[in-house]
mmCIF file of C-alpha atoms in Angstrom:
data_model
loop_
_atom_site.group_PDB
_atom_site.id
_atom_site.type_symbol
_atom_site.label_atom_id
_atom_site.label_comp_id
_atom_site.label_asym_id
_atom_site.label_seq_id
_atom_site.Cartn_x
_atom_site.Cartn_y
_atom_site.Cartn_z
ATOM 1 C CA UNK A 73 12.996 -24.743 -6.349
ATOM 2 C CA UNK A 74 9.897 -25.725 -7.056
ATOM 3 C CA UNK A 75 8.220 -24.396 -10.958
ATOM 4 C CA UNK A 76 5.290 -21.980 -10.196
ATOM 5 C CA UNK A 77 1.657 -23.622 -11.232
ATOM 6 C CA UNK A 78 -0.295 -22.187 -13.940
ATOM 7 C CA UNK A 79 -2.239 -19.040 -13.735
ATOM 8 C CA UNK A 80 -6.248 -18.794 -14.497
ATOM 9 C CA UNK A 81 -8.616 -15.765 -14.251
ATOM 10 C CA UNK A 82 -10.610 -15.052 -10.997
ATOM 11 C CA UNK A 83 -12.159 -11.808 -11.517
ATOM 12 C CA UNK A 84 -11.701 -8.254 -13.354
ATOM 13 C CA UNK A 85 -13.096 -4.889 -11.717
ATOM 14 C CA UNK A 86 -12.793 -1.688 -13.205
ATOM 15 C CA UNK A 87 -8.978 -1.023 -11.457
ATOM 16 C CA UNK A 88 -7.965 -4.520 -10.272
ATOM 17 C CA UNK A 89 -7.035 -7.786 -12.356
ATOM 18 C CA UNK A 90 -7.265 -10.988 -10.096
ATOM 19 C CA UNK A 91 -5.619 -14.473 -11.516
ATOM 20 C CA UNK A 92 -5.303 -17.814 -9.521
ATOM 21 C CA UNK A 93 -2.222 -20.046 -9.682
ATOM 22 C CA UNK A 94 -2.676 -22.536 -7.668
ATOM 23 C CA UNK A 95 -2.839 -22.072 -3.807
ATOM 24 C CA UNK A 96 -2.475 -17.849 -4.123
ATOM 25 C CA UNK A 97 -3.561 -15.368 -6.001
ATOM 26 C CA UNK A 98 -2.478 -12.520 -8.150
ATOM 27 C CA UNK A 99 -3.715 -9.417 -7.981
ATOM 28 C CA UNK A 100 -2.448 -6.482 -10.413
ATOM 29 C CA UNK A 101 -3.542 -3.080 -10.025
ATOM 30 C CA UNK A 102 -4.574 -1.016 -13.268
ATOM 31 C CA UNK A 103 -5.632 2.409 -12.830
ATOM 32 C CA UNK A 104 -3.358 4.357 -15.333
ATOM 33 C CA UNK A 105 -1.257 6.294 -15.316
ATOM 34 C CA UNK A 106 0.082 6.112 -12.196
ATOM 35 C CA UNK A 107 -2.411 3.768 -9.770
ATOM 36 C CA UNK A 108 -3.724 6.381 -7.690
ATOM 37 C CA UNK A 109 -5.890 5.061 -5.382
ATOM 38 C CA UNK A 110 -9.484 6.398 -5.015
ATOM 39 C CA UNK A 111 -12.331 5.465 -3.076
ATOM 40 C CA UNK A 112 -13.573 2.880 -5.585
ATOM 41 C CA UNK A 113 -10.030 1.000 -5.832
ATOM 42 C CA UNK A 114 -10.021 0.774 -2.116
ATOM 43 C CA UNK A 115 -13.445 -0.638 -1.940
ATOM 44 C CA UNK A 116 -12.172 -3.003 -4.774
ATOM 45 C CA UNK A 117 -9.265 -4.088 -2.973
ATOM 46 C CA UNK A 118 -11.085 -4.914 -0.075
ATOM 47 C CA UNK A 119 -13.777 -6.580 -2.015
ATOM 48 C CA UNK A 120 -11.377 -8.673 -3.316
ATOM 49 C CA UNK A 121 -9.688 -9.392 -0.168
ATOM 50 C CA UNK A 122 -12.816 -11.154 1.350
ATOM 51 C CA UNK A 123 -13.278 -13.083 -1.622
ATOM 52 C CA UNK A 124 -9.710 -14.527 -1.368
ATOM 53 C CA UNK A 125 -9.985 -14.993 1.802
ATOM 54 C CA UNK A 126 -13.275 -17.145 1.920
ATOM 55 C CA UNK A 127 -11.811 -19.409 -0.561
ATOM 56 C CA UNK A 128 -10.053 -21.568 1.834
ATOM 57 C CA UNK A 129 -7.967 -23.300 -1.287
ATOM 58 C CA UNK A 130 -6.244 -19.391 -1.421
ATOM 59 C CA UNK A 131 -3.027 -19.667 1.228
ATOM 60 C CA UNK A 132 -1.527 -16.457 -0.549
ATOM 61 C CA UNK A 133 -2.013 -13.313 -2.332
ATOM 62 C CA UNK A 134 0.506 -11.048 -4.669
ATOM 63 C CA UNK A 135 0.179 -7.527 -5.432
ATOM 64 C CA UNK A 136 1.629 -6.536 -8.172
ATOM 65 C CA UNK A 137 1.268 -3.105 -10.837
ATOM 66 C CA UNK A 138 -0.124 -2.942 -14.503
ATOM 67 C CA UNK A 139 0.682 -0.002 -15.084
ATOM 68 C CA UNK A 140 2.595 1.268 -18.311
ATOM 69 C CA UNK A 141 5.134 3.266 -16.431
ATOM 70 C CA UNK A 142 7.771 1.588 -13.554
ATOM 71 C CA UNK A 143 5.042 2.620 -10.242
ATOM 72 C CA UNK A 144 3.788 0.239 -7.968
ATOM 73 C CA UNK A 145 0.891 3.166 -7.028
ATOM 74 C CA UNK A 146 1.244 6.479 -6.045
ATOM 75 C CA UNK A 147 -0.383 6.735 -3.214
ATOM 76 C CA UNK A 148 -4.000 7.893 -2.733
ATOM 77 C CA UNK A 149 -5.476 10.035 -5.018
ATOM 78 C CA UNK A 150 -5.325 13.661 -4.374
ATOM 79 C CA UNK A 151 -8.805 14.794 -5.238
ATOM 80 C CA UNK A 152 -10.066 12.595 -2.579
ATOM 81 C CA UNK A 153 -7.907 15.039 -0.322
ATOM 82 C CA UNK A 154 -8.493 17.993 -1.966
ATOM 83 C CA UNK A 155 -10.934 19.695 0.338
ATOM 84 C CA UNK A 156 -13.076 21.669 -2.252
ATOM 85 C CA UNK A 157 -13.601 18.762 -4.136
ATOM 86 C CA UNK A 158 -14.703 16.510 -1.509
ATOM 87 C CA UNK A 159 -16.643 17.142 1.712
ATOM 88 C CA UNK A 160 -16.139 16.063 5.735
ATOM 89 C CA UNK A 161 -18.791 13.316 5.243
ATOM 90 C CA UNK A 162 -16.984 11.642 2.032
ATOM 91 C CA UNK A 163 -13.572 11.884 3.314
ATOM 92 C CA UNK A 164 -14.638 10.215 6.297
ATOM 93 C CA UNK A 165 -16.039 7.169 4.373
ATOM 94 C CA UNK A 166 -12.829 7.435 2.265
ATOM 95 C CA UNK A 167 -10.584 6.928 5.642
ATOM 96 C CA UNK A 168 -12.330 4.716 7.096
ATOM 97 C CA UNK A 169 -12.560 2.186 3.986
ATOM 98 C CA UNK A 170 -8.783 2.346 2.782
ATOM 99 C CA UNK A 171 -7.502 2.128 6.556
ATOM 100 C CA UNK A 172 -10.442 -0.604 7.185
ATOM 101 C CA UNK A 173 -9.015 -2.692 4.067
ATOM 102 C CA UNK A 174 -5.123 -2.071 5.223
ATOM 103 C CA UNK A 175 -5.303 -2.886 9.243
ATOM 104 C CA UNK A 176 -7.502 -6.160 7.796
ATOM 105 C CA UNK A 177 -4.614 -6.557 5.269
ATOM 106 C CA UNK A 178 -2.113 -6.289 7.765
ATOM 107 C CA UNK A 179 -3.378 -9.461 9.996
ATOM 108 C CA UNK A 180 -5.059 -11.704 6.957
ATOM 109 C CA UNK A 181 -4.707 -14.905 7.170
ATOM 110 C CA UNK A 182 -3.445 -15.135 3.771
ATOM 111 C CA UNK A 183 0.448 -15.148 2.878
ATOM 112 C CA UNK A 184 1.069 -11.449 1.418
ATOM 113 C CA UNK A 185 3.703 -10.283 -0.923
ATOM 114 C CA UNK A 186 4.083 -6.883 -2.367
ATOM 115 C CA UNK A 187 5.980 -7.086 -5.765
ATOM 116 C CA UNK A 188 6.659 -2.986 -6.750
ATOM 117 C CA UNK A 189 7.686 -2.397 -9.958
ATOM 118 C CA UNK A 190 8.926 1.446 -9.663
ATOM 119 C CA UNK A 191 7.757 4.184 -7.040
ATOM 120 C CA UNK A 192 5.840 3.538 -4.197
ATOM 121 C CA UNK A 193 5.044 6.551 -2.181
ATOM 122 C CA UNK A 194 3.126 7.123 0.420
ATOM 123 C CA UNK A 195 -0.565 5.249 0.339
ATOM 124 C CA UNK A 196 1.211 2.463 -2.058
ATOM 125 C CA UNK A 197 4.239 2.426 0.491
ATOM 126 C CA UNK A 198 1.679 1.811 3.417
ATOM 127 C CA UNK A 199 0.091 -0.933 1.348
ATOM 128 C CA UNK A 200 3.559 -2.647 1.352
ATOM 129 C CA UNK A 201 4.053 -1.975 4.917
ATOM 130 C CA UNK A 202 1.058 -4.339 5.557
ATOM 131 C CA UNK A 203 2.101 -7.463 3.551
ATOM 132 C CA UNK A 204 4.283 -10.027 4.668
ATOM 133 C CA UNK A 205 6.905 -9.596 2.431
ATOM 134 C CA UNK A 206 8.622 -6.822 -0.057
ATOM 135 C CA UNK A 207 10.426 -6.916 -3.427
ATOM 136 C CA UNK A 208 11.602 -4.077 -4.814
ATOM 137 C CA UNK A 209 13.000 -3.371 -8.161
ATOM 138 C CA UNK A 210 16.488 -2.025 -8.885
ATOM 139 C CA UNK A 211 15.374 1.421 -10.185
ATOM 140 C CA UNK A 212 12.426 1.464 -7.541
ATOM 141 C CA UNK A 213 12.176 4.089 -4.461
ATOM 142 C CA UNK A 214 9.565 3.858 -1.107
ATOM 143 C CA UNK A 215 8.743 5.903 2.012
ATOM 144 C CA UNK A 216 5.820 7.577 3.544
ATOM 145 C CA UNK A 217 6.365 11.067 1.842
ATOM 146 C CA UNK A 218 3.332 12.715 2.919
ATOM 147 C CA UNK A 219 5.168 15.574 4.822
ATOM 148 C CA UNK A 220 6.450 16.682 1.207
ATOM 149 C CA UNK A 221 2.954 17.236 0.002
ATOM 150 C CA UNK A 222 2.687 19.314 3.541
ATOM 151 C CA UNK A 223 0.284 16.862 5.472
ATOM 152 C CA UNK A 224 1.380 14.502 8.506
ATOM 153 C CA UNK A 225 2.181 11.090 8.082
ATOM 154 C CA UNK A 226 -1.147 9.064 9.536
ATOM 155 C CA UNK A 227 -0.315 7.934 12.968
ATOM 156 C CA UNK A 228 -0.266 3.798 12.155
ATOM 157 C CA UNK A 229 1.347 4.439 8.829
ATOM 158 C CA UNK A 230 4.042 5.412 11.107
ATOM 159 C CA UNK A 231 3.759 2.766 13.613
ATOM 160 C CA UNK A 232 4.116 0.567 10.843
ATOM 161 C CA UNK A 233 7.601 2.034 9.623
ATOM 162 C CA UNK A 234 8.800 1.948 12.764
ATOM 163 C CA UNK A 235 8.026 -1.342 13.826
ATOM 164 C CA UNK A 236 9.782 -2.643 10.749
ATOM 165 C CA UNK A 237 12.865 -0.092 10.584
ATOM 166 C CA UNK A 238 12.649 0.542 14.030
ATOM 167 C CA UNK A 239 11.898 4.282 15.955
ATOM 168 C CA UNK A 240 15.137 6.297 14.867
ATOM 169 C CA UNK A 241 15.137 5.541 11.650
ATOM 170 C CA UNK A 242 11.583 5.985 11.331
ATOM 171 C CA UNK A 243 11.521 9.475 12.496
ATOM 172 C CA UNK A 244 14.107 10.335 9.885
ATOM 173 C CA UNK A 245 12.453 8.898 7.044
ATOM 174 C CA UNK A 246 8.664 10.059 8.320
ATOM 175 C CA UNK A 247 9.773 14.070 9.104
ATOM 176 C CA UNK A 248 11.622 14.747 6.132
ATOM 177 C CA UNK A 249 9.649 12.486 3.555
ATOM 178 C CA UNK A 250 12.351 10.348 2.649
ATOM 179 C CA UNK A 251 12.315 8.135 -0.685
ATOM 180 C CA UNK A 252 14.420 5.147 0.221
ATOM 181 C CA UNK A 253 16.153 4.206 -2.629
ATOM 182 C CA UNK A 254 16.129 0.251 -2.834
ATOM 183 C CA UNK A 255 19.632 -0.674 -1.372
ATOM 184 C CA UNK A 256 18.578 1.681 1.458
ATOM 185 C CA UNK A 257 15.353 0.100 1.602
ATOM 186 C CA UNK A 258 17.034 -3.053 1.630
ATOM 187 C CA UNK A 259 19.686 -2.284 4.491
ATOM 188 C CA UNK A 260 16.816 -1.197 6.511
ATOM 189 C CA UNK A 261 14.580 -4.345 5.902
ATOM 190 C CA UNK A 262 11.867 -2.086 4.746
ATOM 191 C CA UNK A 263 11.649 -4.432 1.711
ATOM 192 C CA UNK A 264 13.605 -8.218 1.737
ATOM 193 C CA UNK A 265 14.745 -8.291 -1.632
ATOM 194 C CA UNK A 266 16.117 -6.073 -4.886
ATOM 195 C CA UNK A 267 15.410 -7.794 -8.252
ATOM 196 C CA UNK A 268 15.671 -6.602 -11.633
ATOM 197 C CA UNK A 269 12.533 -5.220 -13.284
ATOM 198 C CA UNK A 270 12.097 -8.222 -15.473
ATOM 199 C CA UNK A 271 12.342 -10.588 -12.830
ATOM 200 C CA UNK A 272 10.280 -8.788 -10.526
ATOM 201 C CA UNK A 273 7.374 -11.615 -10.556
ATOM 202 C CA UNK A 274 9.214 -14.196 -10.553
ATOM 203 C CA UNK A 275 10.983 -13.284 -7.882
ATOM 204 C CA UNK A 276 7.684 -12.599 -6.225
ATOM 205 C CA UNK A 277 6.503 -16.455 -7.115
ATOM 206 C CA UNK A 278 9.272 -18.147 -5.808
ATOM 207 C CA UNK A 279 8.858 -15.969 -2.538
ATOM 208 C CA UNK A 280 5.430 -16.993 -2.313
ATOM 209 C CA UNK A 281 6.377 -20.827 -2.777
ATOM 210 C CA UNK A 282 8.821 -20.396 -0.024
ATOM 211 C CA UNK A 283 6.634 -18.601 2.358
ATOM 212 C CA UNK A 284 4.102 -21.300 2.089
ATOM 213 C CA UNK A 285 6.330 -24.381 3.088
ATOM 214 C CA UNK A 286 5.105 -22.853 6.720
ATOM 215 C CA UNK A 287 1.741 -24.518 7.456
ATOM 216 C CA UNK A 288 -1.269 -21.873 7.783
ATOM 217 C CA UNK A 289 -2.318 -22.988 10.956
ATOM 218 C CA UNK A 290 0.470 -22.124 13.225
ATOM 219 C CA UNK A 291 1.665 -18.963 11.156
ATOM 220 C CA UNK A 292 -2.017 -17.428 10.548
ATOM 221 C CA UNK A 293 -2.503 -17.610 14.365
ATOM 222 C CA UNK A 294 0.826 -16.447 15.219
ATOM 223 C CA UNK A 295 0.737 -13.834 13.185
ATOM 224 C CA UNK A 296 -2.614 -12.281 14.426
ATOM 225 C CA UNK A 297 -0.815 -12.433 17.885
ATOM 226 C CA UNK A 298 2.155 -10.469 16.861
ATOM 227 C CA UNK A 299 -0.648 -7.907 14.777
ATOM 228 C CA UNK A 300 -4.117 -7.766 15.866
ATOM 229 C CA UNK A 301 -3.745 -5.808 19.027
ATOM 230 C CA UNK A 302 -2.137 -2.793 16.531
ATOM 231 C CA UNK A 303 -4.619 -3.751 14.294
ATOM 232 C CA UNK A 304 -7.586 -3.746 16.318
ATOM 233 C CA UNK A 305 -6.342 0.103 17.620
ATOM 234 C CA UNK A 306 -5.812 1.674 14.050
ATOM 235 C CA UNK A 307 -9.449 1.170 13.266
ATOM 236 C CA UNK A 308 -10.373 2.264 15.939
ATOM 237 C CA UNK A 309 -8.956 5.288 16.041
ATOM 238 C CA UNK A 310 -10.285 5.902 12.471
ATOM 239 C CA UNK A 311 -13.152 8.090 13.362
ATOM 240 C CA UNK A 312 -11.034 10.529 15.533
ATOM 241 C CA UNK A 313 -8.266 10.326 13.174
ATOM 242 C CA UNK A 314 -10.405 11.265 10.125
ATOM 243 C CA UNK A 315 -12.078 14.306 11.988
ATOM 244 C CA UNK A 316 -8.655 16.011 12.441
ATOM 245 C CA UNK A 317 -7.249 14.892 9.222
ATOM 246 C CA UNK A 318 -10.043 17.090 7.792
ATOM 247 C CA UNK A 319 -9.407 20.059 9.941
ATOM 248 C CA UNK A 320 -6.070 19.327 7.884
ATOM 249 C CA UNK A 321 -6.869 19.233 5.183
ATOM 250 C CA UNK A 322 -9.383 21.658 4.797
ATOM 251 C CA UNK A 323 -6.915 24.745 6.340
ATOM 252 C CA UNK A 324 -6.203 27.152 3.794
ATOM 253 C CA UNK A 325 -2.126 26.468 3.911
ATOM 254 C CA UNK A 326 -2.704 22.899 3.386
ATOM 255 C CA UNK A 327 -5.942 23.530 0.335
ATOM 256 C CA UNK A 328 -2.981 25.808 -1.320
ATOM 257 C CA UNK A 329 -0.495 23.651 -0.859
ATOM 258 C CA UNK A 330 -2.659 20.450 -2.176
ATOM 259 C CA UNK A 331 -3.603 23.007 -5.706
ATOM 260 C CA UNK A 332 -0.309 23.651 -5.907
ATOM 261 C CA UNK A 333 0.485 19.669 -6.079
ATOM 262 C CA UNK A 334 -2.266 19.658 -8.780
ATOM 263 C CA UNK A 335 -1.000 22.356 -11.131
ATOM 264 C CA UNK A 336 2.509 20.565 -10.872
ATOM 265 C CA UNK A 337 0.851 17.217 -12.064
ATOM 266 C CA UNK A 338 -1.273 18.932 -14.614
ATOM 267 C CA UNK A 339 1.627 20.664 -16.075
ATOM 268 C CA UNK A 340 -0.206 23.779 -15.258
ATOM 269 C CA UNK A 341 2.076 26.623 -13.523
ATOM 270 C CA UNK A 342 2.613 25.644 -10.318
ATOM 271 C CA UNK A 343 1.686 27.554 -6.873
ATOM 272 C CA UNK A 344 4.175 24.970 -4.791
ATOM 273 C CA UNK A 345 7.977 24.139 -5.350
ATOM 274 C CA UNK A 346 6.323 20.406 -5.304
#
């Protein structure tokens, strides 16, 4: 197996660390304490996703966690749900540059590996869904839990779990919020491999070195073919999507249920069994 080539710094932002090592990068995601992911780390993300991607010597791309605790992220950040702390117009911009970044994720050119260290609910878990490949560690757990919070699962989300796990199993895990645990993950090739923790990136490396034997040309282009048409409908059904997402959101069952989330996480008495 071939030794991995040695890393060098790209670029910091406030929430994202990017290093180079040789043909791919490394990005690590830092928003403590548990990554979740607001309208500034998505527009960092997919900041940093046209740089890679520009730089024609980049073949590859890990994401990774920084975090002090065992989560990959926790999804998106709830006050950029919440709807009296947000408004129509912002949530709208919200959707549409998270989804933007993940549909352009899902068909990049670029070799993608998600390496998740921990939990990985929900926005993290679709994150996942659009790399290439998934490594899980042995204490990890992921699904599209959104249901649990008492929202729907976004439609493509979705689409992607089932065209990975396939449409039974995807209904199961999508209505009733299931966290896979990672030898269920594994059996249902929602992720490709189980490591322990402290051989998470390493595992992640050699992936990478393996995946890139393929030469871009053929797999880039293939790839698109197998993606872009899904790709090309998710954004645009962004708009449309976003407008009822709000009506969603901003119903008084689903603003109580949301504060109830918040007291939980605040250690505040709870409204919600959450």
């Amino acid at each position: 197996m071939a030794s991995c080539p040695p890393q060098s710094s790209m670029l910091k932002t406030p929430f994202l660390n990017i290093e180079r090592k040789g043909s791919y990068a490394i990005v690590t995601l830092i928003r403590e304490p548990v990554n979740t992911m607001n309208m500034s780390m998505w527009e960092q993300l997919s900041e940093t996703l046209d740089m890679l991607e520009a730089n024609l010597k980049i073949r590859g791309v890990i994401f990774q966690s920084g975090l002090q605790r065992d989560v990959f992220t926790a999804g998106n950040d709830i006050m950029e749900l919440y709807a009296p702390n947000t408004s129509q117009e912002r949530y709208r911009k919200f959707w549409l540059v998270s989804n933007t970044f993940l549909a352009r994720l899902y068909t990049s050119r670029l070799v993608t590996i998600a390496a998740i260290r921990g939990a990985c609910p929900a926005g993290g878990c679709c994150l996942a869904l659009c790399c290439d490949y998934r490594i899980i560690t042995e204490t990890g757990s992921i699904g599209l839990n959104e249901v649990a919070l008492g929202i729907s699962v976004p439609k493509y989300w979705g689409l992607l779990m089932q065209r990975i796990v396939g449409s039974g199993p995807a209904e199961k895990l999508l209505q009733f919020a299931v966290m896979a645990t990672p030898d269920e993950a594994k059996e249902l090739k929602l992720v490709d491999d189980v490591v322990p923790k402290l051989k998470l990136q390493a595992a992640a490396e050699a992936a990478m070195l393996e995946l890139l034997k393929a030469p871009d040309a053929g797999r880039a282009l293939t790839k698109f073919l197998m993606r872009g048409e899904l790709a090309e409908d998710w954004k645009a059904y962004l708009i449309p999507e976003s407008e009822s997402a709000w009506k969603q959101l901003s119903s008084p069952g689903t603003v109580a249920k949301l504060k109830g989330v918040m007291d939980r996480l605040s250690g505040k008495k709870a409204t919600s069994k959450l």
